[in-house]
Amino acid sequence: MCGITGYTGSQEALPVLLKGLESLEYRGYDSAGVTLVDENGLYTQKRKGRLADLEKEMDIPSFHQTTGIGHTRWATHGVPSQLNSHPHTNASNTISIVHNGIIENYEPIKEELIRQGYKFQSETDSEVIVHLIDYYYQGDMLAALKKTVHHLAGSFSICVVSTDHPDEVYVAKVSSPMVIGRGKNGSYCASDIPAILEYTKDVVIMEDGQMARLTPDQIEVFDFEGRPIEAKITHIPYDLSAAQKGGFETYMLKEIYEQPEAIRETLRGRISGNQIILPKLDGLDLSAIDRIYIVGCGTAYHVGIYGSTLLQRWLPISAISTPASEFRYGHPVVDEHTLCIYISQSGETADTLAALKMTNEMGAQSIAIANVLGSSISRLANVTLYTCAGPEVAVASTKAFTTQLVLITLLIIKIAEMMGRRPQEADAVLHDLKRMPEIVDDMLKKSDEVKEYAELLKDQHDAYFIGRQLDYVSVLEGALKLKEISYVHADAYYAGELKHGPIALIEQGTVVIAMATQPEVAAKTISNIEETMARGANVILITNKEQPALKFDRVMRIPEIHPTLTCIPVTILLQLLAYHTATEKGRDVDKPRNLAKSVTVE
Amino acid sequence: MCGITGYTGSQEALPVLLKGLESLEYRGYDSAGVTLVDENGLYTQKRKGRLADLEKEMDIPSFHQTTGIGHTRWATHGVPSQLNSHPHTNASNTISIVHNGIIENYEPIKEELIRQGYKFQSETDSEVIVHLIDYYYQGDMLAALKKTVHHLAGSFSICVVSTDHPDEVYVAKVSSPMVIGRGKNGSYCASDIPAILEYTKDVVIMEDGQMARLTPDQIEVFDFEGRPIEAKITHIPYDLSAAQKGGFETYMLKEIYEQPEAIRETLRGRISGNQIILPKLDGLDLSAIDRIYIVGCGTAYHVGIYGSTLLQRWLPISAISTPASEFRYGHPVVDEHTLCIYISQSGETADTLAALKMTNEMGAQSIAIANVLGSSISRLANVTLYTCAGPEVAVASTKAFTTQLVLITLLIIKIAEMMGRRPQEADAVLHDLKRMPEIVDDMLKKSDEVKEYAELLKDQHDAYFIGRQLDYVSVLEGALKLKEISYVHADAYYAGELKHGPIALIEQGTVVIAMATQPEVAAKTISNIEETMARGANVILITNKEQPALKFDRVMRIPEIHPTLTCIPVTILLQLLAYHTATEKGRDVDKPRNLAKSVTVE
């Protein structure tokens, strides 16, 4: 996920681009760059780090060009660095591009271009675009762009400028977002509405398979065959602050709704048929591994419990998940036969990093799962796999959690495979994993239904989440979400442990949220639920099976998918439940009291 | 722990004995028996099972003897059976005894008696007593008893009848309890006051090293040299119901206060110098064990977490603790290299038994820790070790938990030893374990101090327990006790996980109970505590170190003992905290709502 922007008009371009990028910085802040263009040539400045660093570096008043493009990067291929930063230019420095998305087939294209004599400066997938345009360019940029996009597979939104057309910006879009619009001082394009909302509230939200040419006076839209099509104008009724949240009332809600896309991006290129493509793991030798620890904090610890449960099912070795703050001091048995998996959205969580350093010194192999490329964890782990969730702004984790679940499922099947024991159900799990973006989308459509159940929690001080086996992961995560943002004292129990004490807390009207999606134990969980109902509990049941309607007034259904994966759709419902409860209670959902986004202290 | 009783007087003895035993049945119900005596001989009837079964078996109106002794058994040596039941008689059936306690040196005595031609009927330690008396008896029972007690090591209270003295009962006492008293219809003796309270409120509570002779008209007390001493009469001001609770207002409080004794009994004979004596383990071959599971429910699961933490520190193998209800369905890796340790007070917990059956079938070795001899678990496990806590009547477990901690500590050091890796700190741990009865006694003396802190919780709806590493075991158990009996919504957290979400629940006046007794992490826990104080929490800190008084208003100290063992004294304080909170709130402490003592359903 990156942010891109372009401008051509009567004003100086640099301040317009920088301001636009600033509002897009939520989309990434690993590196930033701009290209300004006039008839004398291109001027490109880019650097690793945040936009503010780029601004400091440039003497803004000295740039008078009125056309340019800009980029703020969330690294997916290649570490954040000067060379990997956008924009990318051709060898003659006459064409410059910025790109948001992933070019899945960049490797064969790159090989072919190298055969044709092209030299590459960066490790990015994006650089192939500028060289392809250069290859096809014969005076008509639209024609060159048309030929280029026909070669590209994956997702992309692209902006192009060139010295031959110093007052034009070309754009093309597939899967990644792109909006364009005309204001009184020129034409604008960007990854997201807030970047151009200051100049116009009438925008064209480009559709997949569209290109456009921006000039100071007009914008023209074309299909990928180069045929002009009528631009569809959308009037944006809301203001800038709302726009930054994509029209959602909070970042958290926006991020909840970004999950189908985040999961799709996390899966992209990682499953081919029934094979898992995680080439980074090839360097590891897992043949002698006899113990696997999974370590994380908070939400990431819950992912660890999920992961160790799968490992225990699929491999005859020891698999343990521990919170990082306990693992560090728990005298774990770690040696060269140990694999440690570390999970951290930010890649900067203090306890997790310290644990990783410790097991490195003890000789273990390590795999990290992180969301922020180039974060500290990636410099310490043998291999780092990235969730492609994009920046998570809300303190309560949503899309990071579900994408971590997706990625660790792939990872663990792959590990089992590498140890010669691909699980029997791998094909079935992968099949349903590919459907997950649509399944999650369906869950999001239940938001109104969930909101009704949140009414039940609105005046509650307590809530009890119960479930068994893999449902316990949803139990933990659902309870954590509810307490984090609504301050309801939510508690998580193994359903089978209830009657060994905690059931004393259940009285008339207590709300119990129960998960029963695991075929082996669902019936037993239903019995435990009935025990709480006998004590007067109001139960909200989440299940994938038909349950006798007479028994349970409040049932939410998830689709019939492989039991390994049910905690993803279940969690979506629980996120919404926590969200609606918190808003009903008037809480500041994005900034819950006492909490910080990335915990970089112990 | 057993119950014994005796009577000689003008009434028929059998109904008096049976009624007395009934009120002592809380002390054991594995078997029951009586001996009635008159000048024609002894009549002994005994059987495995509860007293009611014995009563059914006997045609009560047909027994007119006016002297006799009775026994209800809590098995410690030898399984519950007809032969192992008391009373025990000599070969000529002229002397009969009942015994409560453990004769530690019974083996050499037994060997010597066998050399002298005595034949033994039972596997009990108690049977040596009757044969020793027989050996020394030359017409004067007091003289024979005096010689006998000089040979015995351990704990005992004994009642003796004989055909030569058909209207006399002799008693002797060391460590085990014995009360005697005279009513208008005769003289009475018993293990506990309730058994004789109906006949007299003026009793002699016998002291260690005392013997007594009871006749229908008088009681005479002697020291072990046979010198008469003045009997000290105690007037019992309370009624029968209170007496059954030993003068405590509830069974739970009684059981809390029984812990020094219960721990002493659990340790008895199991440590010799710096060696651990658990001969039952000799039959196990642990050389090829590479994985140990510890399985239990509720409180016993907490003991499992304690045990697996020790195993992880001391052995380079995989050690995992899981609630039984999860373990059964969690696809554990179990084979002949697996050792499973099962913990259940009653030995009848349904999920625990089912898990044990499962791992038996999978070929694992098993060790059970139970409190009830002959319970189902002992028939299934390869080896069963017993806590000697005596019957636990209150639903909330107290003495079972602390004695389980004591026993599993011994067990795990022993296992490590058997695997050739006796822990370096074993000597230090055993040293402090031997001191544990006194340490627990000191903790009980803090009850008034704890009660003041309970004031803080009296009006609270919630409470948060935090700690790290082994303190987390106290955290779990303290929170469980509080919720079980006071219905305060108590929650248990790893201190290091607080800031990853749960700290959102902390607000002005929230009560946080924090444990900081583990040297490696105490300072970090203190930081976490300060974070909660910064949000307005009222903190109760339990620690073994001096803490700056300015910082913490409410500090409870435990003594400086080996960090492995701190959760025993800490738990005593937390039991008292839960207890006082519950009574302040007016709860029925012995029978908390929704809960049953022994959970024999899933």
mmCIF file with all atom_site columns, C-alpha atoms in Angstrom, chain A residues 290-291 293 296-299 301-302 309 312-313 315-320 322-333 349 351 461-464 467-470 472 480 483-485 487-507 520-521 524 527-528 531 535 592-596 599 601-602, chain B residues 290-291 293 296-299 301-302 309 312-313 315-320 322-333 349 351 461-464 467-470 472 480 483-485 487-507 520-521 524 527-528 531 535 592-596 599 601-602:
data_model
loop_
_atom_site.group_PDB
_atom_site.id
_atom_site.type_symbol
_atom_site.label_atom_id
_atom_site.label_alt_id
_atom_site.label_comp_id
_atom_site.label_asym_id
_atom_site.label_entity_id
_atom_site.label_seq_id
_atom_site.pdbx_PDB_ins_code
_atom_site.Cartn_x
_atom_site.Cartn_y
_atom_site.Cartn_z
_atom_site.occupancy
_atom_site.B_iso_or_equiv
_atom_site.pdbx_formal_charge
_atom_site.auth_seq_id
_atom_site.auth_comp_id
_atom_site.auth_asym_id
_atom_site.auth_atom_id
_atom_site.pdbx_PDB_model_num
ATOM 1   C CA . ASP A 1 290 ? 11.939  -30.425 17.241 1.00 0.00 ? 290 ASP A CA 1
ATOM 2   C CA . ARG A 1 291 ? 10.411  -27.434 19.002 1.00 0.00 ? 291 ARG A CA 1
ATOM 3   C CA . TYR A 1 293 ? 7.758   -21.341 19.930 1.00 0.00 ? 293 TYR A CA 1
ATOM 4   C CA . GLY A 1 296 ? 3.887   -12.111 20.483 1.00 0.00 ? 296 GLY A CA 1
ATOM 5   C CA . CYS A 1 297 ? 2.042   -9.612  22.650 1.00 0.00 ? 297 CYS A CA 1
ATOM 6   C CA . GLY A 1 298 ? -1.667  -8.866  22.982 1.00 0.00 ? 298 GLY A CA 1
ATOM 7   C CA . THR A 1 299 ? -3.483  -9.583  19.734 1.00 0.00 ? 299 THR A CA 1
ATOM 8   C CA . TYR A 1 301 ? -0.183  -13.523 21.168 1.00 0.00 ? 301 TYR A CA 1
ATOM 9   C CA . HIS A 1 302 ? -3.662  -14.687 20.236 1.00 0.00 ? 302 HIS A CA 1
ATOM 10  C CA . THR A 1 309 ? -2.815  -25.145 17.973 1.00 0.00 ? 309 THR A CA 1
ATOM 11  C CA . GLN A 1 312 ? 0.115   -29.365 17.582 1.00 0.00 ? 312 GLN A CA 1
ATOM 12  C CA . ARG A 1 313 ? -2.433  -30.878 15.249 1.00 0.00 ? 313 ARG A CA 1
ATOM 13  C CA . LEU A 1 315 ? 3.299   -31.981 13.551 1.00 0.00 ? 315 LEU A CA 1
ATOM 14  C CA . PRO A 1 316 ? 4.570   -34.462 16.137 1.00 0.00 ? 316 PRO A CA 1
ATOM 15  C CA . ILE A 1 317 ? 6.806   -31.848 17.723 1.00 0.00 ? 317 ILE A CA 1
ATOM 16  C CA . SER A 1 318 ? 6.494   -29.494 20.639 1.00 0.00 ? 318 SER A CA 1
ATOM 17  C CA . ALA A 1 319 ? 4.671   -26.249 19.815 1.00 0.00 ? 319 ALA A CA 1
ATOM 18  C CA . ILE A 1 320 ? 4.159   -23.583 22.464 1.00 0.00 ? 320 ILE A CA 1
ATOM 19  C CA . THR A 1 322 ? 3.772   -17.571 25.012 1.00 0.00 ? 322 THR A CA 1
ATOM 20  C CA . PRO A 1 323 ? 3.379   -13.834 25.525 1.00 0.00 ? 323 PRO A CA 1
ATOM 21  C CA . ALA A 1 324 ? 6.747   -12.243 24.784 1.00 0.00 ? 324 ALA A CA 1
ATOM 22  C CA . SER A 1 325 ? 6.987   -10.712 28.262 1.00 0.00 ? 325 SER A CA 1
ATOM 23  C CA . GLU A 1 326 ? 6.738   -14.189 29.793 1.00 0.00 ? 326 GLU A CA 1
ATOM 24  C CA . PHE A 1 327 ? 8.809   -16.010 27.178 1.00 0.00 ? 327 PHE A CA 1
ATOM 25  C CA . ARG A 1 328 ? 11.872  -13.854 27.803 1.00 0.00 ? 328 ARG A CA 1
ATOM 26  C CA . TYR A 1 329 ? 12.074  -14.821 31.455 1.00 0.00 ? 329 TYR A CA 1
ATOM 27  C CA . GLY A 1 330 ? 10.546  -18.284 31.257 1.00 0.00 ? 330 GLY A CA 1
ATOM 28  C CA . HIS A 1 331 ? 13.770  -20.194 30.655 1.00 0.00 ? 331 HIS A CA 1
ATOM 29  C CA . PRO A 1 332 ? 12.569  -21.617 27.325 1.00 0.00 ? 332 PRO A CA 1
ATOM 30  C CA . VAL A 1 333 ? 14.420  -24.608 25.939 1.00 0.00 ? 333 VAL A CA 1
ATOM 31  C CA . THR A 1 349 ? 7.181   -4.302  20.054 1.00 0.00 ? 349 THR A CA 1
ATOM 32  C CA . ASP A 1 351 ? 9.274   -7.470  24.494 1.00 0.00 ? 351 ASP A CA 1
ATOM 33  C CA . HIS A 1 461 ? -20.573 -3.787  32.989 1.00 0.00 ? 461 HIS A CA 1
ATOM 34  C CA . ASP A 1 462 ? -19.395 -7.335  32.232 1.00 0.00 ? 462 ASP A CA 1
ATOM 35  C CA . ALA A 1 463 ? -19.405 -9.865  29.443 1.00 0.00 ? 463 ALA A CA 1
ATOM 36  C CA . TYR A 1 464 ? -18.147 -13.420 29.209 1.00 0.00 ? 464 TYR A CA 1
ATOM 37  C CA . GLY A 1 467 ? -15.495 -21.433 23.460 1.00 0.00 ? 467 GLY A CA 1
ATOM 38  C CA . ARG A 1 468 ? -13.297 -24.463 23.038 1.00 0.00 ? 468 ARG A CA 1
ATOM 39  C CA . GLN A 1 469 ? -10.268 -25.350 20.924 1.00 0.00 ? 469 GLN A CA 1
ATOM 40  C CA . LEU A 1 470 ? -9.761  -22.936 17.995 1.00 0.00 ? 470 LEU A CA 1
ATOM 41  C CA . TYR A 1 472 ? -10.841 -20.009 22.106 1.00 0.00 ? 472 TYR A CA 1
ATOM 42  C CA . LEU A 1 480 ? -9.830  -8.108  24.192 1.00 0.00 ? 480 LEU A CA 1
ATOM 43  C CA . LYS A 1 483 ? -12.527 -4.335  26.787 1.00 0.00 ? 483 LYS A CA 1
ATOM 44  C CA . GLU A 1 484 ? -10.075 -2.230  24.804 1.00 0.00 ? 484 GLU A CA 1
ATOM 45  C CA . ILE A 1 485 ? -12.590 0.059   23.182 1.00 0.00 ? 485 ILE A CA 1
ATOM 46  C CA . TYR A 1 487 ? -14.294 -0.728  28.667 1.00 0.00 ? 487 TYR A CA 1
ATOM 47  C CA . VAL A 1 488 ? -16.839 -3.458  29.316 1.00 0.00 ? 488 VAL A CA 1
ATOM 48  C CA . HIS A 1 489 ? -15.095 -5.922  31.644 1.00 0.00 ? 489 HIS A CA 1
ATOM 49  C CA . ALA A 1 490 ? -14.975 -8.749  29.147 1.00 0.00 ? 490 ALA A CA 1
ATOM 50  C CA . ASP A 1 491 ? -13.525 -12.056 30.215 1.00 0.00 ? 491 ASP A CA 1
ATOM 51  C CA . ALA A 1 492 ? -12.394 -15.031 28.159 1.00 0.00 ? 492 ALA A CA 1
ATOM 52  C CA . TYR A 1 493 ? -12.879 -18.622 29.283 1.00 0.00 ? 493 TYR A CA 1
ATOM 53  C CA . TYR A 1 494 ? -12.467 -22.083 27.964 1.00 0.00 ? 494 TYR A CA 1
ATOM 54  C CA . ALA A 1 495 ? -16.092 -23.244 27.936 1.00 0.00 ? 495 ALA A CA 1
ATOM 55  C CA . GLY A 1 496 ? -15.111 -26.456 29.729 1.00 0.00 ? 496 GLY A CA 1
ATOM 56  C CA . GLU A 1 497 ? -13.459 -24.564 32.595 1.00 0.00 ? 497 GLU A CA 1
ATOM 57  C CA . LEU A 1 498 ? -16.538 -22.454 33.397 1.00 0.00 ? 498 LEU A CA 1
ATOM 58  C CA . LYS A 1 499 ? -17.998 -24.823 35.925 1.00 0.00 ? 499 LYS A CA 1
ATOM 59  C CA . HIS A 1 500 ? -14.712 -25.092 37.792 1.00 0.00 ? 500 HIS A CA 1
ATOM 60  C CA . GLY A 1 501 ? -15.272 -21.631 39.234 1.00 0.00 ? 501 GLY A CA 1
ATOM 61  C CA . PRO A 1 502 ? -16.086 -18.770 36.874 1.00 0.00 ? 502 PRO A CA 1
ATOM 62  C CA . ILE A 1 503 ? -19.725 -19.791 36.465 1.00 0.00 ? 503 ILE A CA 1
ATOM 63  C CA . ALA A 1 504 ? -20.263 -18.313 39.952 1.00 0.00 ? 504 ALA A CA 1
ATOM 64  C CA . LEU A 1 505 ? -20.208 -14.927 38.211 1.00 0.00 ? 505 LEU A CA 1
ATOM 65  C CA . ILE A 1 506 ? -23.172 -15.722 35.955 1.00 0.00 ? 506 ILE A CA 1
ATOM 66  C CA . GLU A 1 507 ? -26.469 -14.293 37.150 1.00 0.00 ? 507 GLU A CA 1
ATOM 67  C CA . GLU A 1 520 ? -15.513 -32.044 17.555 1.00 0.00 ? 520 GLU A CA 1
ATOM 68  C CA . VAL A 1 521 ? -16.556 -29.913 20.518 1.00 0.00 ? 521 VAL A CA 1
ATOM 69  C CA . LYS A 1 524 ? -20.096 -29.819 24.388 1.00 0.00 ? 524 LYS A CA 1
ATOM 70  C CA . SER A 1 527 ? -24.063 -27.857 26.849 1.00 0.00 ? 527 SER A CA 1
ATOM 71  C CA . ASN A 1 528 ? -21.873 -25.313 28.619 1.00 0.00 ? 528 ASN A CA 1
ATOM 72  C CA . GLU A 1 531 ? -25.566 -24.229 31.869 1.00 0.00 ? 531 GLU A CA 1
ATOM 73  C CA . ARG A 1 535 ? -28.385 -19.355 35.572 1.00 0.00 ? 535 ARG A CA 1
ATOM 74  C CA . PRO A 1 592 ? -9.019  4.182   23.859 1.00 0.00 ? 592 PRO A CA 1
ATOM 75  C CA . ARG A 1 593 ? -7.907  5.393   27.261 1.00 0.00 ? 593 ARG A CA 1
ATOM 76  C CA . ASN A 1 594 ? -4.542  4.273   28.626 1.00 0.00 ? 594 ASN A CA 1
ATOM 77  C CA . LEU A 1 595 ? -3.444  2.577   25.374 1.00 0.00 ? 595 LEU A CA 1
ATOM 78  C CA . ALA A 1 596 ? -0.828  3.306   22.719 1.00 0.00 ? 596 ALA A CA 1
ATOM 79  C CA . VAL A 1 599 ? 4.185   -0.751  22.658 1.00 0.00 ? 599 VAL A CA 1
ATOM 80  C CA . VAL A 1 601 ? 8.438   -0.371  26.250 1.00 0.00 ? 601 VAL A CA 1
ATOM 81  C CA . GLU A 1 602 ? 8.325   -3.544  28.356 1.00 0.00 ? 602 GLU A CA 1
ATOM 82  C CA . ASP B 1 290 ? 10.649  -36.401 25.856 1.00 0.00 ? 290 ASP B CA 1
ATOM 83  C CA . ARG B 1 291 ? 7.313   -34.748 26.601 1.00 0.00 ? 291 ARG B CA 1
ATOM 84  C CA . TYR B 1 293 ? 1.746   -32.978 29.880 1.00 0.00 ? 293 TYR B CA 1
ATOM 85  C CA . GLY B 1 296 ? -6.294  -30.786 35.448 1.00 0.00 ? 296 GLY B CA 1
ATOM 86  C CA . CYS B 1 297 ? -9.364  -28.576 35.798 1.00 0.00 ? 297 CYS B CA 1
ATOM 87  C CA . GLY B 1 298 ? -9.866  -25.308 37.638 1.00 0.00 ? 298 GLY B CA 1
ATOM 88  C CA . THR B 1 299 ? -7.548  -25.058 40.616 1.00 0.00 ? 299 THR B CA 1
ATOM 89  C CA . TYR B 1 301 ? -5.053  -26.687 36.202 1.00 0.00 ? 301 TYR B CA 1
ATOM 90  C CA . HIS B 1 302 ? -3.300  -23.855 38.024 1.00 0.00 ? 302 HIS B CA 1
ATOM 91  C CA . THR B 1 309 ? 6.866   -23.947 34.631 1.00 0.00 ? 309 THR B CA 1
ATOM 92  C CA . GLN B 1 312 ? 10.513  -26.024 31.637 1.00 0.00 ? 312 GLN B CA 1
ATOM 93  C CA . ARG B 1 313 ? 13.166  -24.586 33.914 1.00 0.00 ? 313 ARG B CA 1
ATOM 94  C CA . LEU B 1 315 ? 14.459  -30.218 32.005 1.00 0.00 ? 315 LEU B CA 1
ATOM 95  C CA . PRO B 1 316 ? 15.308  -29.781 28.332 1.00 0.00 ? 316 PRO B CA 1
ATOM 96  C CA . ILE B 1 317 ? 12.073  -31.462 27.261 1.00 0.00 ? 317 ILE B CA 1
ATOM 97  C CA . SER B 1 318 ? 8.667   -30.245 26.264 1.00 0.00 ? 318 SER B CA 1
ATOM 98  C CA . ALA B 1 319 ? 6.343   -29.523 29.211 1.00 0.00 ? 319 ALA B CA 1
ATOM 99  C CA . ILE B 1 320 ? 2.815   -28.307 28.651 1.00 0.00 ? 320 ILE B CA 1
ATOM 100 C CA . THR B 1 322 ? -3.642  -27.775 29.618 1.00 0.00 ? 322 THR B CA 1
ATOM 101 C CA . PRO B 1 323 ? -7.140  -27.795 31.094 1.00 0.00 ? 323 PRO B CA 1
ATOM 102 C CA . ALA B 1 324 ? -8.450  -31.344 30.781 1.00 0.00 ? 324 ALA B CA 1
ATOM 103 C CA . SER B 1 325 ? -11.458 -30.233 28.716 1.00 0.00 ? 325 SER B CA 1
ATOM 104 C CA . GLU B 1 326 ? -9.104  -28.773 26.104 1.00 0.00 ? 326 GLU B CA 1
ATOM 105 C CA . PHE B 1 327 ? -6.445  -31.461 26.289 1.00 0.00 ? 327 PHE B CA 1
ATOM 106 C CA . ARG B 1 328 ? -8.879  -34.221 25.349 1.00 0.00 ? 328 ARG B CA 1
ATOM 107 C CA . TYR B 1 329 ? -9.760  -32.594 22.051 1.00 0.00 ? 329 TYR B CA 1
ATOM 108 C CA . GLY B 1 330 ? -6.503  -30.788 21.373 1.00 0.00 ? 330 GLY B CA 1
ATOM 109 C CA . HIS B 1 331 ? -4.799  -33.580 19.439 1.00 0.00 ? 331 HIS B CA 1
ATOM 110 C CA . PRO B 1 332 ? -1.896  -33.819 21.886 1.00 0.00 ? 332 PRO B CA 1
ATOM 111 C CA . VAL B 1 333 ? 1.232   -35.585 20.713 1.00 0.00 ? 333 VAL B CA 1
ATOM 112 C CA . THR B 1 349 ? -13.215 -35.123 37.754 1.00 0.00 ? 349 THR B CA 1
ATOM 113 C CA . ASP B 1 351 ? -12.718 -34.467 31.965 1.00 0.00 ? 351 ASP B CA 1
ATOM 114 C CA . HIS B 1 461 ? -17.498 -5.010  41.235 1.00 0.00 ? 461 HIS B CA 1
ATOM 115 C CA . ASP B 1 462 ? -14.129 -5.806  39.653 1.00 0.00 ? 462 ASP B CA 1
ATOM 116 C CA . ALA B 1 463 ? -10.586 -6.657  40.633 1.00 0.00 ? 463 ALA B CA 1
ATOM 117 C CA . TYR B 1 464 ? -7.452  -7.312  38.615 1.00 0.00 ? 464 TYR B CA 1
ATOM 118 C CA . GLY B 1 467 ? 2.068   -10.933 38.118 1.00 0.00 ? 467 GLY B CA 1
ATOM 119 C CA . ARG B 1 468 ? 4.755   -12.574 36.012 1.00 0.00 ? 468 ARG B CA 1
ATOM 120 C CA . GLN B 1 469 ? 6.274   -16.049 35.801 1.00 0.00 ? 469 GLN B CA 1
ATOM 121 C CA . LEU B 1 470 ? 5.503   -18.190 38.873 1.00 0.00 ? 470 LEU B CA 1
ATOM 122 C CA . TYR B 1 472 ? 1.082   -15.865 37.586 1.00 0.00 ? 472 TYR B CA 1
ATOM 123 C CA . LEU B 1 480 ? -10.444 -17.724 40.901 1.00 0.00 ? 480 LEU B CA 1
ATOM 124 C CA . LYS B 1 483 ? -14.743 -14.782 41.895 1.00 0.00 ? 483 LYS B CA 1
ATOM 125 C CA . GLU B 1 484 ? -15.871 -18.172 43.197 1.00 0.00 ? 484 GLU B CA 1
ATOM 126 C CA . ILE B 1 485 ? -16.916 -17.045 46.654 1.00 0.00 ? 485 ILE B CA 1
ATOM 127 C CA . TYR B 1 487 ? -18.659 -12.955 42.936 1.00 0.00 ? 487 TYR B CA 1
ATOM 128 C CA . VAL B 1 488 ? -16.358 -9.981  42.413 1.00 0.00 ? 488 VAL B CA 1
ATOM 129 C CA . HIS B 1 489 ? -15.452 -10.084 38.720 1.00 0.00 ? 489 HIS B CA 1
ATOM 130 C CA . ALA B 1 490 ? -11.803 -10.863 39.278 1.00 0.00 ? 490 ALA B CA 1
ATOM 131 C CA . ASP B 1 491 ? -9.507  -11.123 36.293 1.00 0.00 ? 491 ASP B CA 1
ATOM 132 C CA . ALA B 1 492 ? -6.014  -12.567 35.977 1.00 0.00 ? 492 ALA B CA 1
ATOM 133 C CA . TYR B 1 493 ? -3.355  -11.065 33.726 1.00 0.00 ? 493 TYR B CA 1
ATOM 134 C CA . TYR B 1 494 ? 0.277   -11.467 32.973 1.00 0.00 ? 494 TYR B CA 1
ATOM 135 C CA . ALA B 1 495 ? 1.596   -8.112  34.189 1.00 0.00 ? 495 ALA B CA 1
ATOM 136 C CA . GLY B 1 496 ? 3.498   -7.652  30.925 1.00 0.00 ? 496 GLY B CA 1
ATOM 137 C CA . GLU B 1 497 ? 0.359   -8.107  28.826 1.00 0.00 ? 497 GLU B CA 1
ATOM 138 C CA . LEU B 1 498 ? -1.618  -5.376  30.610 1.00 0.00 ? 498 LEU B CA 1
ATOM 139 C CA . LYS B 1 499 ? -0.614  -2.595  28.324 1.00 0.00 ? 499 LYS B CA 1
ATOM 140 C CA . HIS B 1 500 ? -1.538  -4.574  25.239 1.00 0.00 ? 500 HIS B CA 1
ATOM 141 C CA . GLY B 1 501 ? -5.194  -3.977  25.966 1.00 0.00 ? 501 GLY B CA 1
ATOM 142 C CA . PRO B 1 502 ? -6.532  -4.791  29.427 1.00 0.00 ? 502 PRO B CA 1
ATOM 143 C CA . ILE B 1 503 ? -5.154  -1.614  30.985 1.00 0.00 ? 503 ILE B CA 1
ATOM 144 C CA . ALA B 1 504 ? -8.050  0.182   29.264 1.00 0.00 ? 504 ALA B CA 1
ATOM 145 C CA . LEU B 1 505 ? -10.222 -1.184  32.090 1.00 0.00 ? 505 LEU B CA 1
ATOM 146 C CA . ILE B 1 506 ? -8.208  0.520   34.842 1.00 0.00 ? 506 ILE B CA 1
ATOM 147 C CA . GLU B 1 507 ? -9.747  3.734   36.132 1.00 0.00 ? 507 GLU B CA 1
ATOM 148 C CA . GLU B 1 520 ? 14.180  -11.868 37.827 1.00 0.00 ? 520 GLU B CA 1
ATOM 149 C CA . VAL B 1 521 ? 10.993  -9.971  37.020 1.00 0.00 ? 521 VAL B CA 1
ATOM 150 C CA . LYS B 1 524 ? 9.368   -5.133  35.799 1.00 0.00 ? 524 LYS B CA 1
ATOM 151 C CA . SER B 1 527 ? 6.812   -0.853  36.679 1.00 0.00 ? 527 SER B CA 1
ATOM 152 C CA . ASN B 1 528 ? 3.573   -2.392  35.467 1.00 0.00 ? 528 ASN B CA 1
ATOM 153 C CA . GLU B 1 531 ? 1.393   2.150   35.218 1.00 0.00 ? 531 GLU B CA 1
ATOM 154 C CA . ARG B 1 535 ? -4.387  5.503   35.942 1.00 0.00 ? 535 ARG B CA 1
ATOM 155 C CA . PRO B 1 592 ? -21.135 -20.540 46.318 1.00 0.00 ? 592 PRO B CA 1
ATOM 156 C CA . ARG B 1 593 ? -23.893 -20.183 43.760 1.00 0.00 ? 593 ARG B CA 1
ATOM 157 C CA . ASN B 1 594 ? -23.827 -22.344 40.642 1.00 0.00 ? 594 ASN B CA 1
ATOM 158 C CA . LEU B 1 595 ? -20.898 -24.502 41.822 1.00 0.00 ? 595 LEU B CA 1
ATOM 159 C CA . ALA B 1 596 ? -20.495 -28.114 42.941 1.00 0.00 ? 596 ALA B CA 1
ATOM 160 C CA . VAL B 1 599 ? -17.310 -31.892 38.795 1.00 0.00 ? 599 VAL B CA 1
ATOM 161 C CA . VAL B 1 601 ? -19.707 -34.057 34.242 1.00 0.00 ? 601 VAL B CA 1
ATOM 162 C CA . GLU B 1 602 ? -17.906 -32.523 31.273 1.00 0.00 ? 602 GLU B CA 1
#
